[in-house]
């Protein structure tokens, strides 16, 4: 069941709307709300049509360009330098114990 004034869903046994406080068993309010709802739907559909007519603008290209591989050269060089530095740091900072155990395993 819906409230005739605010169209909020209310319990079937409720006497008053819990949102707006309107009396739910008033027959005049129910008739007025149905007429207002029909008029509101008509007004809404008219407003939608008007806004669609105003907003139908053709598509525009904002940028006509392409990807340049040369633009990424600096990034590739930076990634290479970071990788080499990380490998060198790993070689110097890790313990040398694993280098000793590998030849022992081969014997």
GROMACS .gro file of C-alpha atoms in nm:
model
  107
    1UNK     CA    1   0.000   0.000   0.000
    2UNK     CA    2   0.125   0.350  -0.080
    3UNK     CA    3   0.067   0.681   0.093
    4UNK     CA    4  -0.165   0.904  -0.114
    5UNK     CA    5   0.039   1.218  -0.041
    6UNK     CA    6   0.403   1.115  -0.059
    7UNK     CA    7   0.375   0.777  -0.238
    8UNK     CA    8   0.586   0.605   0.027
    9UNK     CA    9   0.531   0.232   0.076
   10UNK     CA   10   0.346   0.179   0.408
   11UNK     CA   11   0.216  -0.123   0.594
   12UNK     CA   12  -0.137  -0.237   0.504
   13UNK     CA   13  -0.273  -0.200   0.859
   14UNK     CA   14  -0.124   0.149   0.912
   15UNK     CA   15  -0.361   0.440   0.973
   16UNK     CA   16  -0.105   0.717   0.922
   17UNK     CA   17   0.196   0.745   0.692
   18UNK     CA   18   0.523   0.710   0.883
   19UNK     CA   19   0.695   0.965   0.655
   20UNK     CA   20   0.451   1.254   0.605
   21UNK     CA   21   0.187   1.174   0.870
   22UNK     CA   22  -0.108   1.179   0.627
   23UNK     CA   23  -0.415   0.976   0.716
   24UNK     CA   24  -0.426   0.668   0.492
   25UNK     CA   25  -0.798   0.589   0.496
   26UNK     CA   26  -0.909   0.925   0.349
   27UNK     CA   27  -1.091   0.845   0.016
   28UNK     CA   28  -1.064   1.202  -0.118
   29UNK     CA   29  -0.690   1.204  -0.074
   30UNK     CA   30  -0.662   0.873  -0.260
   31UNK     CA   31  -0.857   1.007  -0.559
   32UNK     CA   32  -0.650   1.326  -0.561
   33UNK     CA   33  -0.327   1.130  -0.545
   34UNK     CA   34  -0.424   0.910  -0.840
   35UNK     CA   35  -0.504   1.218  -1.051
   36UNK     CA   36  -0.183   1.387  -0.942
   37UNK     CA   37   0.017   1.072  -1.022
   38UNK     CA   38  -0.128   1.053  -1.375
   39UNK     CA   39  -0.057   1.422  -1.430
   40UNK     CA   40   0.295   1.381  -1.293
   41UNK     CA   41   0.369   1.095  -1.533
   42UNK     CA   42   0.248   1.303  -1.826
   43UNK     CA   43   0.456   1.603  -1.719
   44UNK     CA   44   0.760   1.381  -1.674
   45UNK     CA   45   0.730   1.233  -2.022
   46UNK     CA   46   0.696   1.582  -2.171
   47UNK     CA   47   1.006   1.702  -1.985
   48UNK     CA   48   1.202   1.399  -2.103
   49UNK     CA   49   1.111   1.467  -2.465
   50UNK     CA   50   1.212   1.832  -2.433
   51UNK     CA   51   1.546   1.746  -2.273
   52UNK     CA   52   1.617   1.482  -2.538
   53UNK     CA   53   1.551   1.733  -2.813
   54UNK     CA   54   1.792   1.981  -2.651
   55UNK     CA   55   2.069   1.732  -2.584
   56UNK     CA   56   2.089   1.571  -2.930
   57UNK     CA   57   2.427   1.713  -3.027
   58UNK     CA   58   2.645   1.540  -3.283
   59UNK     CA   59   2.963   1.367  -3.179
   60UNK     CA   60   3.285   1.568  -3.212
   61UNK     CA   61   3.643   1.449  -3.237
   62UNK     CA   62   3.839   1.620  -2.963
   63UNK     CA   63   4.178   1.484  -3.063
   64UNK     CA   64   4.305   1.331  -3.384
   65UNK     CA   65   4.635   1.178  -3.298
   66UNK     CA   66   4.808   0.849  -3.263
   67UNK     CA   67   5.048   0.661  -3.041
   68UNK     CA   68   5.413   0.747  -3.091
   69UNK     CA   69   5.660   0.472  -2.994
   70UNK     CA   70   5.935   0.733  -2.968
   71UNK     CA   71   5.747   0.898  -2.682
   72UNK     CA   72   5.810   0.588  -2.468
   73UNK     CA   73   6.190   0.573  -2.518
   74UNK     CA   74   6.262   0.762  -2.196
   75UNK     CA   75   6.037   0.533  -1.996
   76UNK     CA   76   6.201   0.220  -2.140
   77UNK     CA   77   6.549   0.354  -2.058
   78UNK     CA   78   6.442   0.439  -1.703
   79UNK     CA   79   6.294   0.090  -1.654
   80UNK     CA   80   6.616  -0.067  -1.783
   81UNK     CA   81   6.832   0.138  -1.546
   82UNK     CA   82   6.609   0.052  -1.250
   83UNK     CA   83   6.626  -0.319  -1.340
   84UNK     CA   84   7.006  -0.317  -1.366
   85UNK     CA   85   7.039  -0.131  -1.034
   86UNK     CA   86   6.802  -0.379  -0.867
   87UNK     CA   87   7.001  -0.677  -0.999
   88UNK     CA   88   7.332  -0.530  -0.882
   89UNK     CA   89   7.188  -0.445  -0.539
   90UNK     CA   90   7.048  -0.795  -0.506
   91UNK     CA   91   7.385  -0.949  -0.595
   92UNK     CA   92   7.571  -0.741  -0.335
   93UNK     CA   93   7.314  -0.753  -0.055
   94UNK     CA   94   7.231  -1.124  -0.054
   95UNK     CA   95   7.440  -1.362   0.155
   96UNK     CA   96   7.704  -1.558  -0.030
   97UNK     CA   97   7.611  -1.884   0.146
   98UNK     CA   98   7.400  -2.008  -0.145
   99UNK     CA   99   7.702  -1.977  -0.376
  100UNK     CA  100   7.898  -2.213  -0.151
  101UNK     CA  101   7.622  -2.473  -0.120
  102UNK     CA  102   7.556  -2.513  -0.493
  103UNK     CA  103   7.906  -2.650  -0.578
  104UNK     CA  104   7.885  -2.879  -0.274
  105UNK     CA  105   7.560  -3.026  -0.408
  106UNK     CA  106   7.718  -3.097  -0.744
  107UNK     CA  107   8.000  -3.303  -0.591
   0.00000   0.00000   0.00000
